């Protein structure tokens, strides 16, 4: 069928043609945004889920919702080597500048820009390094102690007060939150704690891999009272059908029942894979309806494609020993496995395997669903590991 009008959208953060199965997460986020805008107490969402389930897509959608309800928003993405100050300062500056387009800042906005400057000086970061300029003088004595935890809280309060004075609100959205070191995540949680105590109209919304849940609790035990952790999981069979059928129907194209069942069987309802299979099946089919034979052919194409990109880029970032560890995990199956069993396959002790395991968690490849258990963060990675390394290296 005509590839030019192919509606499917495999890729990182690409808005899917039908955002299936996520109405509860979106509805709750909208309620949270509107309540915080009104100065009411509310827990903000930190969306957790495996790779490719649609976390970034949800954040983009939430950002759009927040903007529609009159919030000033910024969205940033943490990386393995990120530094929270460098990530947030340009973002917060942008929010502050947006409070008054006429450039005649109100007092609290001027003050908050000064606090932003002193925050950087406390952490010994030059403004020039961030390639930004702040004309207001630094607010000496506020947010410049050099202690991230208190300084970030001062900064959030200053931005929250500026938002309140401007009769506006601010939503800060951070993707890949699992990459923040514990001390930075702790400071962020503390900052949210401070602004929520003061009922200021500023909120933090985030997303990350499943380890974010444990990281947050470890960083601050009271985090569960400030955030909710909606789980973005694989879609149900019903929602998977909607994700495929709806976009096709809009182009007067259908899938046969058998074709839909086969795609669900192959993808297990994981959003990224649904897009990939939808995309390939569409291009392969000669005409509507897309049938089971088209999907059989799409299976080959989609797997080749994933092996060369989605899976491959992650595999290439690993050391040979890390690859061995994941191969051993794959050997045991697609469910969470006891860390001792994985080490056993590698012929080493659990303690001996601990640094390898910790490195893989830091790289976002695995997580620990329960104490002592280990699972892949990338769906279907076990099958890929067996394809790329047919034999265990011993
Ligand atoms: N609810 C959904 N229904 C159908 N497709 C979806 C849905 N959510 C996301 N997708 C598709 O899944 C793919 C992955 O989405 P996204 O990049 O947001 O995932 P992610 O969880 O952020 O992944 P990663 O952890 O790798 O960053 C995209 O192609 C997107 O179009
Ligand atoms: Mg993402």
CSV table of C-alpha atoms and ligand atoms in Angstrom, one decimal:
chain,number,residue,atom,x,y,z
A,1,UNK,CA,0.0,0.0,0.0
A,2,UNK,CA,1.0,3.6,-0.5
A,3,UNK,CA,4.0,4.1,1.9
A,4,UNK,CA,3.6,7.9,1.7
A,5,UNK,CA,0.3,7.7,3.7
A,6,UNK,CA,1.5,5.0,6.1
A,7,UNK,CA,0.1,6.3,9.4
A,8,UNK,CA,2.3,4.2,11.7
A,9,UNK,CA,5.1,6.0,13.6
A,10,UNK,CA,7.9,3.8,15.0
A,11,UNK,CA,10.5,6.0,16.7
A,12,UNK,CA,11.6,7.7,19.9
A,13,UNK,CA,8.9,10.0,21.2
A,14,UNK,CA,6.9,10.0,17.9
A,15,UNK,CA,3.3,10.7,18.6
A,16,UNK,CA,1.4,7.6,17.6
A,17,UNK,CA,-1.5,7.9,15.2
A,18,UNK,CA,-3.8,6.5,18.0
A,19,UNK,CA,-2.7,7.0,21.6
A,20,UNK,CA,-4.4,3.8,22.9
A,21,UNK,CA,-4.9,2.7,26.5
A,22,UNK,CA,-3.5,5.8,28.2
A,23,UNK,CA,-6.7,7.8,29.1
A,24,UNK,CA,-6.4,7.2,32.8
A,25,UNK,CA,-2.8,8.4,33.1
A,26,UNK,CA,-3.7,11.5,31.0
A,27,UNK,CA,-6.9,12.3,32.9
A,28,UNK,CA,-5.1,12.1,36.3
A,29,UNK,CA,-2.3,14.3,35.0
A,30,UNK,CA,-4.7,16.9,33.9
A,31,UNK,CA,-6.5,16.9,37.2
A,32,UNK,CA,-3.1,17.3,39.0
A,33,UNK,CA,-2.1,20.2,36.8
A,34,UNK,CA,-5.4,22.0,37.3
A,35,UNK,CA,-5.4,21.5,41.1
A,36,UNK,CA,-1.8,22.7,41.5
A,37,UNK,CA,-2.7,25.8,39.3
A,38,UNK,CA,-5.3,26.6,41.9
A,39,UNK,CA,-2.8,26.1,44.8
A,40,UNK,CA,-4.4,22.8,45.9
A,41,UNK,CA,-2.4,19.9,47.3
A,42,UNK,CA,-1.8,17.2,44.7
A,43,UNK,CA,0.7,14.5,43.9
A,44,UNK,CA,2.4,14.8,40.6
A,45,UNK,CA,3.0,11.9,38.3
A,46,UNK,CA,6.4,10.2,37.7
A,47,UNK,CA,5.5,7.8,34.9
A,48,UNK,CA,7.4,4.5,35.0
A,49,UNK,CA,7.8,1.9,32.4
A,50,UNK,CA,10.1,-0.2,30.2
A,51,UNK,CA,11.8,1.1,27.1
A,52,UNK,CA,9.5,1.9,24.2
A,53,UNK,CA,6.2,1.8,26.1
A,54,UNK,CA,5.4,5.5,25.3
A,55,UNK,CA,6.6,7.5,28.3
A,56,UNK,CA,8.1,10.3,26.3
A,57,UNK,CA,4.9,10.4,24.2
A,58,UNK,CA,2.9,10.8,27.4
A,59,UNK,CA,5.1,13.6,28.7
A,60,UNK,CA,4.7,15.5,25.4
A,61,UNK,CA,1.0,15.0,25.6
A,62,UNK,CA,0.9,16.2,29.2
A,63,UNK,CA,3.0,19.2,28.2
A,64,UNK,CA,0.5,20.1,25.6
A,65,UNK,CA,-2.3,19.8,28.1
A,66,UNK,CA,-0.5,22.0,30.6
A,67,UNK,CA,0.0,24.6,28.0
A,68,UNK,CA,-3.6,24.5,27.0
A,69,UNK,CA,-4.6,25.2,30.6
A,70,UNK,CA,-2.3,28.3,30.7
A,71,UNK,CA,0.8,26.8,32.3
A,72,UNK,CA,4.3,27.8,31.2
A,73,UNK,CA,6.2,24.6,30.6
A,74,UNK,CA,9.6,23.2,29.8
A,75,UNK,CA,10.7,19.7,29.1
A,76,UNK,CA,14.2,18.4,29.5
A,77,UNK,CA,15.8,15.0,29.3
A,78,UNK,CA,18.4,13.7,31.8
A,79,UNK,CA,21.3,11.8,30.5
A,80,UNK,CA,23.8,9.4,32.1
A,81,UNK,CA,26.2,12.2,32.7
A,82,UNK,CA,23.7,14.9,33.4
A,83,UNK,CA,24.0,17.6,36.0
A,84,UNK,CA,20.7,18.8,37.4
A,85,UNK,CA,21.8,22.4,37.7
A,86,UNK,CA,23.0,22.6,34.1
A,87,UNK,CA,19.7,20.9,33.0
A,88,UNK,CA,17.4,23.1,35.0
A,89,UNK,CA,18.9,26.6,34.9
A,90,UNK,CA,18.3,27.3,31.2
A,91,UNK,CA,14.8,25.7,31.5
A,92,UNK,CA,13.8,27.8,34.6
A,93,UNK,CA,15.2,30.9,32.9
A,94,UNK,CA,13.0,30.3,29.9
A,95,UNK,CA,10.0,29.9,32.2
A,96,UNK,CA,10.7,33.1,34.0
A,97,UNK,CA,11.2,35.1,30.8
A,98,UNK,CA,7.9,33.8,29.6
A,99,UNK,CA,6.0,35.3,32.6
A,100,UNK,CA,6.2,38.7,31.0
A,101,UNK,CA,6.5,39.0,27.3
A,102,UNK,CA,6.7,42.8,27.5
A,103,UNK,CA,10.1,42.4,29.3
A,104,UNK,CA,8.8,44.6,32.1
A,105,UNK,CA,9.3,42.0,34.8
A,106,UNK,CA,7.4,42.1,38.0
A,107,UNK,CA,9.4,42.2,41.3
A,108,UNK,CA,9.3,38.5,42.0
A,109,UNK,CA,10.3,37.5,38.5
A,110,UNK,CA,13.3,39.9,38.7
A,111,UNK,CA,14.2,38.4,42.1
A,112,UNK,CA,13.9,34.9,40.8
A,113,UNK,CA,16.2,35.7,37.9
A,114,UNK,CA,18.7,37.0,40.5
A,115,UNK,CA,18.3,33.8,42.5
A,116,UNK,CA,19.0,31.8,39.4
A,117,UNK,CA,22.3,33.7,39.1
A,118,UNK,CA,23.2,33.2,42.7
A,119,UNK,CA,22.3,29.5,42.4
A,120,UNK,CA,24.9,29.1,39.7
A,121,UNK,CA,27.5,31.0,41.6
A,122,UNK,CA,26.9,28.8,44.7
A,123,UNK,CA,27.6,25.7,42.6
A,124,UNK,CA,30.6,27.4,40.9
A,125,UNK,CA,29.1,27.2,37.4
A,126,UNK,CA,29.7,30.1,35.1
A,127,UNK,CA,26.7,31.5,33.3
A,128,UNK,CA,28.8,31.7,30.2
A,129,UNK,CA,29.2,27.9,30.3
A,130,UNK,CA,25.5,27.5,29.8
A,131,UNK,CA,25.4,30.1,27.0
A,132,UNK,CA,22.8,32.1,28.6
A,133,UNK,CA,22.7,35.6,30.0
A,134,UNK,CA,20.9,37.0,33.1
A,135,UNK,CA,20.8,40.8,33.4
A,136,UNK,CA,19.4,40.9,36.9
A,137,UNK,CA,21.9,41.2,39.8
A,138,UNK,CA,22.5,38.0,41.8
A,139,UNK,CA,20.4,37.7,45.0
A,140,UNK,CA,23.2,37.4,47.6
A,141,UNK,CA,22.5,35.0,50.3
A,142,UNK,CA,19.7,33.1,48.6
A,143,UNK,CA,20.3,29.7,46.9
A,144,UNK,CA,24.1,30.3,46.9
A,145,UNK,CA,25.2,28.2,49.8
A,146,UNK,CA,26.7,25.6,47.5
A,147,UNK,CA,24.5,22.9,49.0
A,148,UNK,CA,22.4,21.6,46.2
A,149,UNK,CA,19.5,20.5,48.4
A,150,UNK,CA,18.8,23.8,50.1
A,151,UNK,CA,19.8,25.9,47.0
A,152,UNK,CA,17.5,24.1,44.6
A,153,UNK,CA,14.6,24.4,47.1
A,154,UNK,CA,15.3,28.2,47.4
A,155,UNK,CA,15.3,28.4,43.6
A,156,UNK,CA,12.0,26.5,43.2
A,157,UNK,CA,10.4,28.7,45.8
A,158,UNK,CA,11.6,31.9,44.0
A,159,UNK,CA,10.2,30.6,40.6
A,160,UNK,CA,7.0,29.5,42.3
A,161,UNK,CA,6.5,33.0,43.8
A,162,UNK,CA,7.2,34.6,40.5
A,163,UNK,CA,4.6,32.4,38.9
A,164,UNK,CA,2.1,33.3,41.6
A,165,UNK,CA,2.7,37.0,41.2
A,166,UNK,CA,2.4,36.7,37.4
A,167,UNK,CA,-0.9,34.9,37.9
A,168,UNK,CA,0.6,32.0,36.0
A,169,UNK,CA,2.0,28.6,36.8
A,170,UNK,CA,5.0,26.5,35.8
A,171,UNK,CA,5.3,22.9,34.8
A,172,UNK,CA,8.8,21.4,34.7
A,173,UNK,CA,8.9,18.1,32.9
A,174,UNK,CA,12.0,15.8,33.1
A,175,UNK,CA,12.3,12.6,31.0
A,176,UNK,CA,14.8,9.7,31.8
A,177,UNK,CA,14.7,10.6,35.5
A,178,UNK,CA,16.3,7.3,36.4
A,179,UNK,CA,19.7,8.7,35.3
A,180,UNK,CA,19.8,11.4,38.0
A,181,UNK,CA,22.2,10.5,40.8
A,182,UNK,CA,20.6,10.0,44.2
A,183,UNK,CA,21.8,13.3,45.6
A,184,UNK,CA,20.3,15.3,42.7
A,185,UNK,CA,17.0,13.3,42.7
A,186,UNK,CA,16.9,13.9,46.5
A,187,UNK,CA,17.4,17.7,46.0
A,188,UNK,CA,14.7,17.8,43.4
A,189,UNK,CA,12.2,16.0,45.6
A,190,UNK,CA,13.1,18.3,48.5
A,191,UNK,CA,12.5,21.3,46.2
A,192,UNK,CA,9.0,20.0,45.3
A,193,UNK,CA,8.3,19.4,49.0
A,194,UNK,CA,9.1,23.0,49.7
A,195,UNK,CA,6.9,24.5,47.0
A,196,UNK,CA,4.0,22.2,47.8
A,197,UNK,CA,4.2,23.3,51.5
A,198,UNK,CA,3.9,26.8,50.3
A,199,UNK,CA,1.2,25.9,47.8
A,200,UNK,CA,3.0,27.6,45.0
A,201,UNK,CA,1.8,27.0,41.4
A,202,UNK,CA,4.9,25.1,40.2
A,203,UNK,CA,5.0,21.4,39.5
A,204,UNK,CA,7.4,18.7,38.5
A,205,UNK,CA,6.3,15.9,36.2
A,206,UNK,CA,8.7,13.1,35.2
A,207,UNK,CA,9.2,9.7,33.6
A,208,UNK,CA,11.8,7.0,33.8
A,209,UNK,CA,12.6,3.3,33.7
A,210,UNK,CA,11.1,1.1,36.5
A,211,UNK,CA,14.2,1.7,38.7
A,212,UNK,CA,13.0,5.3,39.2
A,213,UNK,CA,10.5,4.0,41.8
A,214,UNK,CA,13.2,2.5,44.0
A,215,UNK,CA,15.6,5.4,43.4
A,216,UNK,CA,13.0,7.9,44.5
A,217,UNK,CA,12.2,6.1,47.7
A,218,UNK,CA,15.9,5.7,48.5
A,219,UNK,CA,16.6,9.4,47.8
A,220,UNK,CA,13.7,10.6,50.1
A,221,UNK,CA,11.4,8.3,52.0
A,222,UNK,CA,8.6,10.9,51.9
A,223,UNK,CA,8.6,10.9,48.1
A,224,UNK,CA,5.6,8.7,47.9
A,225,UNK,CA,3.5,11.4,49.5
A,226,UNK,CA,4.5,13.9,46.8
A,227,UNK,CA,4.3,11.8,43.7
A,228,UNK,CA,2.3,9.0,42.2
A,229,UNK,CA,3.9,6.5,39.9
A,230,UNK,CA,1.6,5.6,37.0
A,231,UNK,CA,2.8,2.5,35.2
A,232,UNK,CA,3.0,2.7,31.5
A,233,UNK,CA,2.7,-1.0,30.6
A,234,UNK,CA,2.3,-3.0,27.4
A,235,UNK,CA,-1.2,-2.5,25.9
A,236,UNK,CA,-4.0,-5.0,26.4
A,237,UNK,CA,-5.0,-7.0,23.4
A,238,UNK,CA,-8.1,-4.8,23.0
A,239,UNK,CA,-6.0,-1.6,23.1
A,240,UNK,CA,-3.4,-3.1,20.8
A,241,UNK,CA,-6.2,-3.6,18.2
A,242,UNK,CA,-7.3,0.0,18.6
A,243,UNK,CA,-3.7,1.2,18.2
A,244,UNK,CA,-3.5,-0.7,14.8
A,245,UNK,CA,-7.1,-0.6,13.6
A,246,UNK,CA,-8.0,3.1,14.2
A,247,UNK,CA,-5.1,4.7,12.2
A,248,UNK,CA,-5.7,2.2,9.3
A,249,UNK,CA,-9.4,2.8,9.3
A,250,UNK,CA,-8.8,6.6,8.9
A,251,UNK,CA,-7.2,5.7,5.6
A,252,UNK,CA,-10.0,3.2,4.7
A,253,UNK,CA,-7.7,0.3,5.3
A,254,UNK,CA,-8.5,-2.7,7.6
A,255,UNK,CA,-6.6,-5.5,9.2
A,256,UNK,CA,-8.1,-9.1,9.3
A,257,UNK,CA,-8.8,-10.5,12.7
A,258,UNK,CA,-6.0,-13.1,12.2
A,259,UNK,CA,-3.6,-10.4,11.2
A,260,UNK,CA,-4.3,-8.4,14.4
A,261,UNK,CA,-4.0,-11.6,16.6
A,262,UNK,CA,-0.6,-12.4,15.0
A,263,UNK,CA,0.7,-8.9,15.6
A,264,UNK,CA,-0.4,-9.0,19.2
A,265,UNK,CA,1.3,-12.4,19.6
A,266,UNK,CA,4.6,-11.0,18.2
A,267,UNK,CA,4.6,-7.7,20.0
A,268,UNK,CA,3.0,-8.7,23.3
A,269,UNK,CA,1.3,-5.3,23.1
A,270,UNK,CA,4.5,-3.2,23.5
A,271,UNK,CA,3.7,0.2,21.8
A,272,UNK,CA,7.0,0.6,20.0
A,273,UNK,CA,6.7,-2.8,18.5
A,274,UNK,CA,3.0,-2.3,17.5
A,275,UNK,CA,4.1,0.8,15.5
A,276,UNK,CA,6.9,-1.2,13.9
A,277,UNK,CA,4.7,-4.1,12.9
A,278,UNK,CA,1.9,-1.8,11.8
A,279,UNK,CA,4.4,0.1,9.7
A,280,UNK,CA,5.9,-2.9,8.0
A,281,UNK,CA,2.6,-4.7,7.4
A,282,UNK,CA,1.2,-1.6,5.8
A,283,UNK,CA,4.1,-1.4,3.3
A,284,UNK,CA,4.0,-5.1,2.5
A,285,UNK,CA,0.3,-5.4,1.9
A,286,UNK,CA,-0.8,-5.0,-1.7
A,287,UNK,CA,-4.3,-3.9,-0.7
A,288,UNK,CA,-6.8,-3.8,2.1
A,289,UNK,CA,-7.4,-5.8,4.3
A,290,UNK,CA,-3.9,-6.4,5.6
A,291,UNK,CA,-3.9,-10.2,6.2
A,292,UNK,CA,-2.0,-12.9,8.0
A,293,UNK,CA,0.5,-13.5,5.2
A,294,UNK,CA,1.4,-9.8,5.1
A,295,UNK,CA,2.0,-10.0,8.8
A,296,UNK,CA,4.2,-13.1,8.5
A,297,UNK,CA,6.4,-11.2,6.1
A,298,UNK,CA,6.3,-8.2,8.4
A,299,UNK,CA,7.6,-10.4,11.2
A,300,UNK,CA,10.8,-10.9,9.3
A,301,UNK,CA,11.2,-7.3,8.3
A,302,UNK,CA,10.3,-5.9,11.7
A,303,UNK,CA,12.7,-8.2,13.6
A,304,UNK,CA,15.6,-7.4,11.2
A,305,UNK,CA,14.9,-3.7,11.6
A,306,UNK,CA,14.8,-3.9,15.4
A,307,UNK,CA,17.9,-6.0,15.5
A,308,UNK,CA,19.7,-3.3,13.4
A,309,UNK,CA,18.5,-0.3,15.4
A,310,UNK,CA,16.4,-0.4,18.6
A,311,UNK,CA,18.2,-3.4,20.1
A,312,UNK,CA,21.5,-3.0,18.4
A,313,UNK,CA,22.3,0.5,19.6
A,314,UNK,CA,21.8,-0.7,23.2
A,315,UNK,CA,23.9,-3.8,22.7
A,316,UNK,CA,26.8,-1.8,21.2
A,317,UNK,CA,27.1,0.3,24.4
A,318,UNK,CA,28.0,-2.7,26.5
A,319,UNK,CA,31.3,-4.2,27.4
A,320,UNK,CA,31.8,-7.9,26.5
A,321,UNK,CA,31.3,-8.9,30.1
A,322,UNK,CA,28.1,-7.0,30.3
A,323,UNK,CA,27.0,-8.7,27.1
A,324,UNK,CA,27.7,-12.0,28.7
A,325,UNK,CA,25.7,-11.1,31.7
A,326,UNK,CA,22.7,-10.2,29.6
A,327,UNK,CA,23.1,-13.4,27.6
A,328,UNK,CA,23.1,-15.4,30.8
A,329,UNK,CA,19.9,-13.6,31.9
A,330,UNK,CA,18.3,-14.3,28.5
A,331,UNK,CA,19.2,-18.0,28.9
A,332,UNK,CA,17.0,-18.1,31.9
A,333,UNK,CA,13.9,-16.7,30.1
A,334,UNK,CA,12.0,-13.5,29.8
A,335,UNK,CA,10.8,-13.3,33.4
A,336,UNK,CA,12.7,-11.6,36.3
A,337,UNK,CA,15.5,-13.9,37.5
A,338,UNK,CA,17.4,-14.4,40.8
A,339,UNK,CA,20.7,-12.6,40.6
A,340,UNK,CA,22.4,-15.7,42.0
A,341,UNK,CA,21.1,-17.8,39.1
A,342,UNK,CA,22.5,-15.4,36.6
A,343,UNK,CA,25.9,-15.4,38.3
A,344,UNK,CA,25.7,-19.2,38.5
A,345,UNK,CA,25.4,-19.4,34.7
A,346,UNK,CA,28.5,-17.1,34.4
A,347,UNK,CA,30.3,-19.4,36.8
A,348,UNK,CA,30.9,-16.6,39.3
A,349,UNK,CA,29.6,-15.7,42.7
A,350,UNK,CA,26.7,-13.3,43.2
A,351,UNK,CA,29.1,-10.8,44.9
A,352,UNK,CA,31.5,-11.2,41.9
A,353,UNK,CA,28.7,-10.4,39.5
A,354,UNK,CA,27.4,-7.4,41.6
A,355,UNK,CA,29.6,-4.7,39.9
A,356,UNK,CA,28.5,-5.9,36.4
A,357,UNK,CA,24.9,-5.9,37.5
A,358,UNK,CA,25.2,-2.4,39.0
A,359,UNK,CA,26.8,-1.1,35.8
A,360,UNK,CA,24.0,-2.5,33.7
A,361,UNK,CA,21.4,-0.9,36.0
A,362,UNK,CA,23.2,2.5,35.7
A,363,UNK,CA,23.1,2.1,31.9
A,364,UNK,CA,19.4,1.5,32.1
A,365,UNK,CA,19.6,-2.0,30.6
A,366,UNK,CA,18.2,-4.0,33.6
A,367,UNK,CA,16.4,-3.2,36.8
A,368,UNK,CA,15.4,-5.0,40.0
A,369,UNK,CA,11.7,-5.6,40.2
A,370,UNK,CA,12.2,-7.1,43.7
A,371,UNK,CA,15.2,-7.4,46.0
A,372,UNK,CA,17.6,-9.9,44.5
A,373,UNK,CA,15.7,-10.2,41.2
A,374,UNK,CA,16.9,-8.9,37.8
A,375,UNK,CA,14.9,-8.2,34.6
A,376,UNK,CA,15.4,-6.5,31.3
A,377,UNK,CA,14.2,-2.9,30.8
A,378,UNK,CA,14.0,-3.5,27.1
A,379,UNK,CA,11.0,-5.7,26.1
A,380,UNK,CA,11.9,-8.8,24.0
A,381,UNK,CA,15.6,-8.1,24.6
A,382,UNK,CA,16.0,-11.7,25.7
A,383,UNK,CA,15.1,-13.0,22.3
A,384,UNK,CA,17.5,-10.5,20.7
A,385,UNK,CA,20.4,-11.6,22.9
A,386,UNK,CA,19.8,-15.2,21.8
A,387,UNK,CA,19.8,-14.2,18.2
A,388,UNK,CA,22.9,-12.0,18.4
A,389,UNK,CA,24.8,-14.4,20.6
A,390,UNK,CA,23.6,-17.9,19.8
A,391,UNK,CA,26.0,-19.5,22.3
A,392,UNK,CA,26.9,-18.4,25.9
A,393,UNK,CA,30.6,-17.5,26.1
A,394,UNK,CA,32.1,-19.3,29.1
B,1,LIG,N1,-0.4,4.4,23.7
B,1,LIG,C1,0.3,4.1,22.5
B,1,LIG,N2,-0.4,3.5,21.5
B,1,LIG,C2,0.3,3.2,20.4
B,1,LIG,N3,1.6,3.5,20.2
B,1,LIG,C3,2.3,4.2,21.1
B,1,LIG,C4,1.6,4.5,22.3
B,1,LIG,N4,2.5,5.1,23.1
B,1,LIG,C5,3.7,5.2,22.4
B,1,LIG,N5,3.5,4.6,21.2
B,1,LIG,C6,4.6,4.5,20.2
B,1,LIG,O1,5.7,3.8,20.8
B,1,LIG,C7,6.9,4.3,20.4
B,1,LIG,C8,7.8,4.6,21.6
B,1,LIG,O2,7.3,5.7,22.3
B,1,LIG,P1,8.2,6.6,23.3
B,1,LIG,O3,9.4,7.0,22.6
B,1,LIG,O4,7.3,7.6,23.9
B,1,LIG,O5,8.5,5.4,24.4
B,1,LIG,P2,9.4,5.6,25.7
B,1,LIG,O6,8.8,4.8,26.8
B,1,LIG,O7,9.7,7.0,26.0
B,1,LIG,O8,10.8,4.8,25.3
B,1,LIG,P3,12.3,5.0,25.9
B,1,LIG,O9,12.3,4.4,27.3
B,1,LIG,O10,13.1,4.2,24.9
B,1,LIG,O11,12.6,6.4,25.9
B,1,LIG,C9,6.6,5.4,19.5
B,1,LIG,O12,6.8,5.0,18.1
B,1,LIG,C10,5.2,5.8,19.7
B,1,LIG,O13,4.5,6.3,18.6
B,2,LIG,MG1,11.5,8.1,26.0
